[in-house]
Amino acid sequence: MPAVAKRADRHTPESLLAVAVDVFNVRGYDGTSMEELAKAAGITKSSIYHHVAGKEELLRLAVTRALDGLFAALDEPGALQGPPVERFAYVVRRTCLELVRNLPYVTLLLRVRGNTETERDALERRREFDHRVAELAAAAVAEGDLRADVDPRLTARLVFGLVNSVAEWYRPDGPVSGDTVADALSSLVLDGLRPRG
Amino acid sequence: MPAVAKRADRHTPESLLAVAVDVFNVRGYDGTSMEELAKAAGITKSSIYHHVAGKEELLRLAVTRALDGLFAALDEPGALQGPPVERFAYVVRRTCLELVRNLPYVTLLLRVRGNTETERDALERRREFDHRVAELAAAAVAEGDLRADVDPRLTARLVFGLVNSVAEWYRPDGPVSGDTVADALSSLVLDGLRPRG
DNA sequence: GTCTATACCGTGATAGAC
DNA sequence: GTCTATCACGGTATAGAC
């Protein structure tokens, strides 16, 4: 065995991904150069290509992870069983928690605009997700458990915009816990800001 | 007078700005090259520099316009007179309408991340705006017209996230009018999705 | 006001040594 | 697995003619 610690195996696709996502979220995907990525990872540009095919593959890995996490929530018992309004509330709350738990990856996903094939695929899966939640909202309206005087599709868009906007300001090391955000958000969505009584 | 129509004066900083903002919003600011801008404007790259100092000045002009529009709302009678809860509701509604009216400029503003001096200045003014609205919300809570069981700062963040998220999907030529969005959004914020009574 | 031509630099990516 | 060296390309910006 060598007396000197080997420097090999310092990076895997996984460890590079974590670095890349953080840099992408600060500088923007387009605004990030491979040079910056290399510096953040502590290796050279060329070494990155040993682990991944290129910049866009890092983006693909990141948004795939984010989307898998979100879709997983839709297949949980809370999203499949019970009255639609409760399933809807579960998904809203669960999506919010997933966003907070997986913040860097979901943040990157939400900023994708569709300029490459990778980005267009991600947008397509996002639309599929939104569609399934909109169906839940419509079912809840049909049963009279959500207000019928606002278009369900508009409702779904607003609620999702609200959830997604959390990524713009939430910080895991900040004073607010994910549960606190999810509670406040659910409460706002269901009951509004005006006191009930 | 010349018998042939002059091709001069085809572009002003203003007309270039309109073109640039549209391209920025599709391709992203970083992702947009001067070549693309030139093609969209129907002139050459070099000609652009005759009208504006460069790419970043176009961004500065755009976000300044967006911010001026938003701050103007804060100085209107509806935002200055009456009980805090009504002033708060006015600003929420008015901000939503301003976003829709000035959509390309506000959209660009909301995507700024702070990588250049221009962007950091814009973020600073956005924070100032958010702060003034958070004060309104806190005043409304103090008078008992908004619920006190959620932190006012968290409330303000969520409400603004909701308003801003409209920029992600709203299209002026779509089926939904700005008034419809503003109504649905105000109603959601104040009364929630659950039927009252 | 717009053009052609070009300077100069940073980009993503590759080759080959260790 | 990482490095140095290098490539071809496209980026912003400028000079000077018309």
CSV table of C-alpha atoms (C1' of nucleotides) in Angstrom, one decimal:
chain,number,residue,atom,x,y,z
A,1,MET,CA,0.0,0.0,0.0
A,2,PRO,CA,1.2,3.5,-0.8
A,3,ALA,CA,2.3,5.6,2.1
A,4,VAL,CA,0.7,8.7,0.5
A,5,ALA,CA,-3.0,9.0,0.3
A,6,LYS,CA,-4.3,8.6,-3.2
A,7,ARG,CA,-6.0,11.6,-4.7
A,8,ALA,CA,-7.9,9.4,-7.1
A,9,ASP,CA,-11.7,8.9,-6.9
A,10,ARG,CA,-12.2,12.3,-5.6
A,11,HIS,CA,-15.1,12.8,-7.9
A,12,THR,CA,-18.0,10.8,-9.3
A,13,PRO,CA,-20.8,11.9,-11.6
A,14,GLU,CA,-22.9,12.2,-8.4
A,15,SER,CA,-20.5,14.5,-6.6
A,16,LEU,CA,-20.0,16.6,-9.7
A,17,LEU,CA,-23.7,16.9,-10.1
A,18,ALA,CA,-24.1,18.4,-6.6
A,19,VAL,CA,-21.4,21.0,-7.3
A,20,ALA,CA,-22.8,21.8,-10.7
A,21,VAL,CA,-26.4,22.3,-9.5
A,22,ASP,CA,-25.2,24.8,-6.9
A,23,VAL,CA,-23.2,26.8,-9.4
A,24,PHE,CA,-26.1,26.7,-12.0
A,25,ASN,CA,-28.5,28.1,-9.4
A,26,VAL,CA,-26.2,31.0,-8.6
A,27,ARG,CA,-24.9,31.9,-12.1
A,28,GLY,CA,-27.7,30.5,-14.2
A,29,TYR,CA,-27.2,27.5,-16.5
A,30,ASP,CA,-26.3,29.5,-19.6
A,31,GLY,CA,-24.2,31.9,-17.5
A,32,THR,CA,-22.1,29.1,-16.1
A,33,SER,CA,-18.9,28.1,-17.9
A,34,MET,CA,-17.1,24.8,-17.7
A,35,GLU,CA,-14.2,26.8,-16.3
A,36,GLU,CA,-16.3,27.9,-13.3
A,37,LEU,CA,-17.6,24.4,-12.8
A,38,ALA,CA,-14.1,23.0,-12.8
A,39,LYS,CA,-13.0,25.6,-10.3
A,40,ALA,CA,-15.9,24.9,-8.0
A,41,ALA,CA,-15.2,21.1,-8.2
A,42,GLY,CA,-11.5,21.6,-7.6
A,43,ILE,CA,-10.4,19.9,-10.8
A,44,THR,CA,-9.8,21.1,-14.4
A,45,LYS,CA,-12.2,21.4,-17.2
A,46,SER,CA,-10.9,18.3,-19.0
A,47,SER,CA,-11.3,16.2,-15.9
A,48,ILE,CA,-15.0,16.9,-15.9
A,49,TYR,CA,-15.4,15.3,-19.3
A,50,HIS,CA,-14.0,12.1,-17.8
A,51,HIS,CA,-17.1,11.8,-15.6
A,52,VAL,CA,-19.9,13.3,-17.7
A,53,ALA,CA,-20.5,13.8,-21.4
A,54,GLY,CA,-20.7,17.6,-20.9
A,55,LYS,CA,-22.6,20.5,-19.5
A,56,GLU,CA,-26.0,19.5,-20.7
A,57,GLU,CA,-25.8,16.1,-19.2
A,58,LEU,CA,-25.4,17.6,-15.8
A,59,LEU,CA,-28.6,19.6,-16.4
A,60,ARG,CA,-30.4,16.5,-17.6
A,61,LEU,CA,-29.3,14.5,-14.4
A,62,ALA,CA,-30.5,17.4,-12.2
A,63,VAL,CA,-33.9,18.0,-13.7
A,64,THR,CA,-34.6,14.3,-13.9
A,65,ARG,CA,-33.9,13.9,-10.2
A,66,ALA,CA,-36.2,16.9,-9.4
A,67,LEU,CA,-39.0,15.5,-11.5
A,68,ASP,CA,-38.8,12.0,-10.1
A,69,GLY,CA,-39.1,13.4,-6.6
A,70,LEU,CA,-42.3,15.4,-7.6
A,71,PHE,CA,-43.9,12.5,-9.4
A,72,ALA,CA,-43.2,10.1,-6.5
A,73,ALA,CA,-45.5,12.3,-4.4
A,74,LEU,CA,-48.4,11.6,-6.7
A,75,ASP,CA,-48.2,7.9,-6.2
A,76,GLU,CA,-48.3,8.0,-2.4
A,77,PRO,CA,-51.4,6.9,-0.5
A,78,GLY,CA,-52.3,10.4,0.6
A,79,ALA,CA,-52.5,11.4,-3.1
A,80,LEU,CA,-54.5,8.3,-4.1
A,81,GLN,CA,-57.0,7.7,-1.3
A,82,GLY,CA,-59.8,9.8,0.3
A,83,PRO,CA,-61.9,12.7,-0.9
A,84,PRO,CA,-60.4,14.8,-3.8
A,85,VAL,CA,-60.1,17.9,-1.6
A,86,GLU,CA,-57.9,16.0,0.9
A,87,ARG,CA,-55.9,14.5,-1.9
A,88,PHE,CA,-55.4,17.9,-3.4
A,89,ALA,CA,-54.4,19.4,-0.1
A,90,TYR,CA,-52.0,16.5,0.4
A,91,VAL,CA,-50.3,17.0,-2.9
A,92,VAL,CA,-50.0,20.8,-2.4
A,93,ARG,CA,-48.4,20.3,1.0
A,94,ARG,CA,-46.2,17.4,-0.2
A,95,THR,CA,-45.0,19.2,-3.2
A,96,CYS,CA,-44.0,22.1,-1.1
A,97,LEU,CA,-42.1,19.8,1.2
A,98,GLU,CA,-40.4,18.1,-1.7
A,99,LEU,CA,-39.4,21.4,-3.1
A,100,VAL,CA,-37.8,22.4,0.2
A,101,ARG,CA,-36.1,19.0,0.7
A,102,ASN,CA,-34.7,18.8,-2.8
A,103,LEU,CA,-34.3,22.6,-3.2
A,104,PRO,CA,-31.3,23.0,-5.5
A,105,TYR,CA,-32.6,20.4,-8.0
A,106,VAL,CA,-36.2,21.7,-8.0
A,107,THR,CA,-35.0,25.3,-8.3
A,108,LEU,CA,-33.0,24.4,-11.4
A,109,LEU,CA,-36.0,22.6,-12.8
A,110,LEU,CA,-38.2,25.6,-12.3
A,111,ARG,CA,-35.8,27.9,-14.2
A,112,VAL,CA,-35.6,25.8,-17.3
A,113,ARG,CA,-37.0,27.6,-20.3
A,114,GLY,CA,-36.9,25.1,-23.2
A,115,ASN,CA,-33.9,26.1,-25.3
A,116,THR,CA,-32.5,22.6,-25.6
A,117,GLU,CA,-34.0,19.2,-26.1
A,118,THR,CA,-33.2,18.4,-22.4
A,119,GLU,CA,-35.1,21.5,-21.3
A,120,ARG,CA,-38.1,20.8,-23.6
A,121,ASP,CA,-38.4,17.2,-22.2
A,122,ALA,CA,-38.3,18.6,-18.7
A,123,LEU,CA,-41.0,21.2,-19.5
A,124,GLU,CA,-43.1,18.4,-21.0
A,125,ARG,CA,-43.0,16.4,-17.7
A,126,ARG,CA,-43.8,19.5,-15.7
A,127,ARG,CA,-46.9,20.0,-17.8
A,128,GLU,CA,-47.9,16.4,-17.2
A,129,PHE,CA,-47.5,16.9,-13.4
A,130,ASP,CA,-49.5,20.2,-13.4
A,131,HIS,CA,-52.2,18.4,-15.5
A,132,ARG,CA,-52.6,15.7,-12.9
A,133,VAL,CA,-53.0,18.1,-10.1
A,134,ALA,CA,-55.4,20.2,-12.0
A,135,GLU,CA,-57.6,17.1,-12.3
A,136,LEU,CA,-57.5,16.7,-8.6
A,137,ALA,CA,-58.6,20.3,-8.1
A,138,ALA,CA,-61.5,19.9,-10.6
A,139,ALA,CA,-62.7,16.8,-8.8
A,140,ALA,CA,-62.7,18.6,-5.5
A,141,VAL,CA,-64.7,21.5,-7.1
A,142,ALA,CA,-67.2,19.0,-8.5
A,143,GLU,CA,-67.8,17.6,-5.0
A,144,GLY,CA,-68.4,21.1,-3.6
A,145,ASP,CA,-65.3,21.0,-1.4
A,146,LEU,CA,-63.5,23.8,-3.3
A,147,ARG,CA,-65.1,27.0,-4.5
A,148,ALA,CA,-66.7,26.8,-8.0
A,149,ASP,CA,-66.6,30.5,-8.8
A,150,VAL,CA,-63.0,30.4,-10.1
A,151,ASP,CA,-61.9,28.3,-13.0
A,152,PRO,CA,-60.2,25.1,-11.8
A,153,ARG,CA,-57.4,25.4,-14.3
A,154,LEU,CA,-56.7,29.0,-13.2
A,155,THR,CA,-56.9,27.8,-9.6
A,156,ALA,CA,-54.3,25.1,-10.3
A,157,ARG,CA,-52.0,27.5,-12.0
A,158,LEU,CA,-52.1,30.0,-9.2
A,159,VAL,CA,-51.6,27.3,-6.5
A,160,PHE,CA,-48.7,25.9,-8.3
A,161,GLY,CA,-47.2,29.3,-9.0
A,162,LEU,CA,-47.4,29.9,-5.3
A,163,VAL,CA,-45.7,26.6,-4.4
A,164,ASN,CA,-43.0,27.1,-6.9
A,165,SER,CA,-42.3,30.6,-5.9
A,166,VAL,CA,-41.0,29.3,-2.6
A,167,ALA,CA,-37.9,28.3,-4.4
A,168,GLU,CA,-37.1,32.0,-5.1
A,169,TRP,CA,-36.5,32.8,-1.4
A,170,TYR,CA,-36.4,29.7,0.8
A,171,ARG,CA,-33.0,28.9,2.4
A,172,PRO,CA,-32.5,25.6,4.3
A,173,ASP,CA,-30.3,27.4,6.8
A,174,GLY,CA,-32.7,30.2,7.3
A,175,PRO,CA,-35.1,30.7,10.3
A,176,VAL,CA,-38.2,29.1,8.6
A,177,SER,CA,-38.6,25.3,8.5
A,178,GLY,CA,-40.0,23.5,5.6
A,179,ASP,CA,-43.0,22.4,7.7
A,180,THR,CA,-43.7,26.0,8.6
A,181,VAL,CA,-43.8,27.0,5.0
A,182,ALA,CA,-45.9,24.1,4.0
A,183,ASP,CA,-48.4,24.9,6.8
A,184,ALA,CA,-48.6,28.6,6.0
A,185,LEU,CA,-49.0,27.8,2.3
A,186,SER,CA,-51.7,25.2,2.8
A,187,SER,CA,-53.6,27.5,5.1
A,188,LEU,CA,-53.3,30.4,2.7
A,189,VAL,CA,-54.6,28.3,-0.2
A,190,LEU,CA,-57.5,26.8,1.7
A,191,ASP,CA,-58.7,29.6,3.9
A,192,GLY,CA,-57.1,32.8,2.7
A,193,LEU,CA,-55.7,35.7,4.7
A,194,ARG,CA,-59.0,37.2,6.0
A,195,PRO,CA,-60.0,35.9,9.4
A,196,ARG,CA,-62.9,33.4,9.3
A,197,GLY,CA,-65.7,33.8,11.5
B,1,MET,CA,-36.4,65.6,-51.4
B,2,PRO,CA,-35.3,62.2,-52.3
B,3,ALA,CA,-37.6,60.1,-54.5
B,4,VAL,CA,-36.6,57.0,-52.7
B,5,ALA,CA,-37.9,56.4,-49.2
B,6,LYS,CA,-35.1,56.7,-46.7
B,7,ARG,CA,-34.2,53.6,-44.7
B,8,ALA,CA,-32.7,55.7,-41.9
B,9,ASP,CA,-34.3,56.0,-38.5
B,10,ARG,CA,-35.6,52.5,-38.6
B,11,HIS,CA,-34.5,51.9,-35.1
B,12,THR,CA,-34.3,53.9,-31.8
B,13,PRO,CA,-33.1,52.8,-28.4
B,14,GLU,CA,-36.8,52.3,-27.7
B,15,SER,CA,-37.6,50.1,-30.6
B,16,LEU,CA,-34.5,48.0,-30.0
B,17,LEU,CA,-35.4,47.6,-26.4
B,18,ALA,CA,-38.8,46.1,-27.3
B,19,VAL,CA,-37.1,43.6,-29.6
B,20,ALA,CA,-34.4,42.8,-27.1
B,21,VAL,CA,-36.8,42.2,-24.2
B,22,ASP,CA,-38.8,39.7,-26.2
B,23,VAL,CA,-35.7,37.8,-27.3
B,24,PHE,CA,-34.2,37.8,-23.7
B,25,ASN,CA,-37.5,36.3,-22.4
B,26,VAL,CA,-37.4,33.5,-24.9
B,27,ARG,CA,-33.7,32.6,-24.9
B,28,GLY,CA,-32.7,34.0,-21.5
B,29,TYR,CA,-30.4,37.0,-21.1
B,30,ASP,CA,-27.2,35.1,-20.9
B,31,GLY,CA,-28.3,32.7,-23.7
B,32,THR,CA,-28.9,35.6,-26.1
B,33,SER,CA,-26.1,36.6,-28.4
B,34,MET,CA,-25.8,40.0,-30.1
B,35,GLU,CA,-26.1,38.1,-33.3
B,36,GLU,CA,-29.6,36.9,-32.4
B,37,LEU,CA,-30.5,40.3,-31.3
B,38,ALA,CA,-29.4,41.8,-34.6
B,39,LYS,CA,-31.3,39.2,-36.6
B,40,ALA,CA,-34.4,39.9,-34.6
B,41,ALA,CA,-34.1,43.6,-35.1
B,42,GLY,CA,-33.3,43.2,-38.8
B,43,ILE,CA,-29.9,45.0,-38.6
B,44,THR,CA,-26.3,43.9,-38.1
B,45,LYS,CA,-24.6,43.4,-34.8
B,46,SER,CA,-22.5,46.6,-35.1
B,47,SER,CA,-25.5,48.7,-35.9
B,48,ILE,CA,-26.9,47.9,-32.4
B,49,TYR,CA,-23.9,49.6,-30.8
B,50,HIS,CA,-24.9,52.8,-32.6
B,51,HIS,CA,-28.0,53.0,-30.5
B,52,VAL,CA,-27.1,51.4,-27.2
B,53,ALA,CA,-23.8,50.9,-25.3
B,54,GLY,CA,-24.2,47.1,-25.3
B,55,LYS,CA,-26.2,44.1,-24.2
B,56,GLU,CA,-26.2,45.1,-20.5
B,57,GLU,CA,-27.6,48.5,-21.2
B,58,LEU,CA,-30.6,46.9,-22.8
B,59,LEU,CA,-31.1,44.9,-19.7
B,60,ARG,CA,-30.8,48.0,-17.5
B,61,LEU,CA,-33.4,49.9,-19.6
B,62,ALA,CA,-35.8,47.0,-19.3
B,63,VAL,CA,-35.6,46.3,-15.6
B,64,THR,CA,-35.7,50.1,-14.8
B,65,ARG,CA,-39.0,50.4,-16.8
B,66,ALA,CA,-40.5,47.4,-14.9
B,67,LEU,CA,-39.5,48.7,-11.5
B,68,ASP,CA,-40.7,52.3,-12.2
B,69,GLY,CA,-44.1,50.8,-13.1
B,70,LEU,CA,-44.3,48.8,-9.9
B,71,PHE,CA,-43.3,51.7,-7.7
B,72,ALA,CA,-45.8,54.0,-9.3
B,73,ALA,CA,-48.5,51.8,-8.0
B,74,LEU,CA,-47.4,52.4,-4.4
B,75,ASP,CA,-47.9,56.2,-4.8
B,76,GLU,CA,-51.4,56.0,-6.0
B,77,PRO,CA,-54.3,57.1,-3.8
B,78,GLY,CA,-55.6,53.5,-3.4
B,79,ALA,CA,-52.2,52.5,-1.9
B,80,LEU,CA,-52.0,55.6,0.4
B,81,GLN,CA,-55.5,56.1,1.8
B,82,GLY,CA,-57.9,54.0,3.8
B,83,PRO,CA,-57.5,51.0,6.1
B,84,PRO,CA,-54.3,49.0,5.7
B,85,VAL,CA,-56.1,45.9,4.6
B,86,GLU,CA,-57.7,47.8,1.7
B,87,ARG,CA,-54.5,49.4,0.8
B,88,PHE,CA,-52.8,46.0,0.9
B,89,ALA,CA,-55.5,44.5,-1.3
B,90,TYR,CA,-55.2,47.4,-3.7
B,91,VAL,CA,-51.5,46.9,-4.1
B,92,VAL,CA,-51.8,43.2,-4.6
B,93,ARG,CA,-54.4,43.7,-7.3
B,94,ARG,CA,-52.6,46.6,-8.9
B,95,THR,CA,-49.3,44.8,-8.9
B,96,CYS,CA,-50.9,41.9,-10.7
B,97,LEU,CA,-52.4,44.2,-13.3
B,98,GLU,CA,-49.1,46.0,-13.8
B,99,LEU,CA,-47.4,42.7,-14.3
B,100,VAL,CA,-49.9,41.8,-17.0
B,101,ARG,CA,-49.8,45.2,-18.6
B,102,ASN,CA,-46.0,45.4,-18.7
B,103,LEU,CA,-45.5,41.6,-19.0
B,104,PRO,CA,-42.2,41.4,-21.0
B,105,TYR,CA,-40.4,43.9,-18.9
B,106,VAL,CA,-41.6,42.6,-15.5
B,107,THR,CA,-40.9,39.0,-16.6
B,108,LEU,CA,-37.4,39.9,-17.4
B,109,LEU,CA,-37.0,41.7,-14.1
B,110,LEU,CA,-38.3,38.6,-12.2
B,111,ARG,CA,-35.6,36.4,-13.8
B,112,VAL,CA,-32.7,38.6,-12.8
B,113,ARG,CA,-30.3,36.8,-10.5
B,114,GLY,CA,-27.7,39.3,-9.6
B,115,ASN,CA,-24.6,38.4,-11.6
B,116,THR,CA,-23.9,41.9,-12.8
B,117,GLU,CA,-24.0,45.4,-11.2
B,118,THR,CA,-27.2,46.1,-13.2
B,119,GLU,CA,-28.9,43.0,-11.9
B,120,ARG,CA,-27.8,43.6,-8.3
B,121,ASP,CA,-29.3,47.1,-8.4
B,122,ALA,CA,-32.5,45.7,-9.7
B,123,LEU,CA,-32.7,43.1,-6.9
B,124,GLU,CA,-32.1,45.9,-4.4
B,125,ARG,CA,-35.0,47.9,-5.7
B,126,ARG,CA,-37.2,44.7,-5.7
B,127,ARG,CA,-36.4,44.2,-2.1
B,128,GLU,CA,-37.3,47.7,-1.3
B,129,PHE,CA,-40.7,47.2,-3.0
B,130,ASP,CA,-41.3,43.9,-1.1
B,131,HIS,CA,-40.4,45.6,2.1
B,132,ARG,CA,-43.0,48.4,1.7
B,133,VAL,CA,-45.7,45.9,0.9
B,134,ALA,CA,-44.7,43.8,3.9
B,135,GLU,CA,-45.3,46.8,6.1
B,136,LEU,CA,-48.8,47.2,4.7
B,137,ALA,CA,-49.5,43.6,5.5
B,138,ALA,CA,-48.2,44.0,9.0
B,139,ALA,CA,-50.3,47.0,9.6
B,140,ALA,CA,-53.4,45.1,8.4
B,141,VAL,CA,-52.6,42.3,10.8
B,142,ALA,CA,-52.2,44.8,13.7
B,143,GLU,CA,-55.7,46.1,13.0
B,144,GLY,CA,-57.1,42.6,13.0
B,145,ASP,CA,-58.1,42.6,9.4
B,146,LEU,CA,-55.7,39.9,8.4
B,147,ARG,CA,-55.0,36.7,10.2
B,148,ALA,CA,-52.4,36.9,12.9
B,149,ASP,CA,-51.5,33.3,13.1
B,150,VAL,CA,-49.1,33.4,10.2
B,151,ASP,CA,-45.9,35.5,10.2
B,152,PRO,CA,-46.5,38.7,8.2
B,153,ARG,CA,-43.2,38.5,6.5
B,154,LEU,CA,-43.9,35.0,5.4
B,155,THR,CA,-47.3,36.1,4.3
B,156,ALA,CA,-45.9,38.9,2.2
B,157,ARG,CA,-43.4,36.5,0.6
B,158,LEU,CA,-46.0,34.0,-0.3
B,159,VAL,CA,-48.4,36.7,-1.7
B,160,PHE,CA,-45.7,38.2,-3.8
B,161,GLY,CA,-44.5,34.8,-5.0
B,162,LEU,CA,-48.1,34.2,-6.1
B,163,VAL,CA,-48.4,37.5,-8.0
B,164,ASN,CA,-45.0,37.1,-9.6
B,165,SER,CA,-45.7,33.5,-10.7
B,166,VAL,CA,-48.3,34.8,-13.0
B,167,ALA,CA,-45.5,35.9,-15.3
B,168,GLU,CA,-44.6,32.3,-15.8
B,169,TRP,CA,-47.7,31.4,-17.7
B,170,TYR,CA,-49.8,34.5,-18.6
B,171,ARG,CA,-50.1,35.3,-22.3
B,172,PRO,CA,-51.9,38.6,-23.4
B,173,ASP,CA,-53.4,36.8,-26.4
B,174,GLY,CA,-54.7,33.9,-24.3
B,175,PRO,CA,-58.2,33.3,-23.1
B,176,VAL,CA,-57.8,34.9,-19.7
B,177,SER,CA,-57.9,38.7,-19.2
B,178,GLY,CA,-55.7,40.6,-16.8
B,179,ASP,CA,-58.8,41.5,-14.7
B,180,THR,CA,-59.8,37.9,-14.4
B,181,VAL,CA,-56.4,36.9,-13.1
B,182,ALA,CA,-56.3,39.9,-10.7
B,183,ASP,CA,-59.8,39.0,-9.4
B,184,ALA,CA,-59.0,35.3,-9.0
B,185,LEU,CA,-55.7,36.1,-7.3
B,186,SER,CA,-57.2,38.7,-4.9
B,187,SER,CA,-60.0,36.3,-4.0
B,188,LEU,CA,-57.6,33.4,-3.4
B,189,VAL,CA,-55.3,35.6,-1.2
B,190,LEU,CA,-58.1,37.0,0.9
B,191,ASP,CA,-60.6,34.2,1.2
B,192,GLY,CA,-58.9,31.0,0.1
B,193,LEU,CA,-60.2,28.1,-2.0
B,194,ARG,CA,-62.5,26.6,0.6
B,195,PRO,CA,-66.1,27.7,0.4
B,196,ARG,CA,-67.0,30.2,3.2
B,197,GLY,CA,-70.0,29.9,5.4
C,1,DG,C1',-28.0,54.7,-39.6
C,2,DT,C1',-26.2,50.8,-41.4
C,3,DC,C1',-22.7,48.3,-43.4
C,4,DT,C1',-18.2,45.0,-43.9
C,5,DA,C1',-14.3,43.6,-41.8
C,6,DT,C1',-11.8,42.5,-38.0
C,7,DA,C1',-9.6,42.5,-33.2
C,8,DC,C1',-9.6,40.0,-29.2
C,9,DC,C1',-11.1,37.0,-25.8
C,10,DG,C1',-13.6,33.1,-23.5
C,11,DT,C1',-16.2,29.2,-24.6
C,12,DG,C1',-17.1,23.9,-24.8
C,13,DA,C1',-14.6,20.1,-26.0
C,14,DT,C1',-10.5,16.9,-27.3
C,15,DA,C1',-5.6,14.6,-27.4
C,16,DG,C1',-2.2,12.5,-25.1
C,17,DA,C1',1.2,12.3,-21.1
C,18,DC,C1',1.6,10.8,-16.3
D,1,DG,C1',-8.4,10.2,-12.5
D,2,DT,C1',-6.2,14.3,-13.4
D,3,DC,C1',-3.2,17.0,-15.8
D,4,DT,C1',-1.2,20.5,-19.7
D,5,DA,C1',-1.7,22.0,-24.1
D,6,DT,C1',-4.5,23.0,-27.8
D,7,DC,C1',-8.4,23.4,-31.0
D,8,DA,C1',-12.4,25.4,-33.5
D,9,DC,C1',-15.9,28.3,-32.7
D,10,DG,C1',-18.7,32.1,-31.3
D,11,DG,C1',-19.0,35.9,-28.1
D,12,DT,C1',-18.8,41.4,-27.4
D,13,DA,C1',-17.1,45.2,-29.2
D,14,DT,C1',-14.7,48.6,-32.5
D,15,DA,C1',-12.9,51.0,-37.0
D,16,DG,C1',-13.9,53.1,-40.9
D,17,DA,C1',-16.4,53.3,-45.5
D,18,DC,C1',-20.8,54.7,-47.5
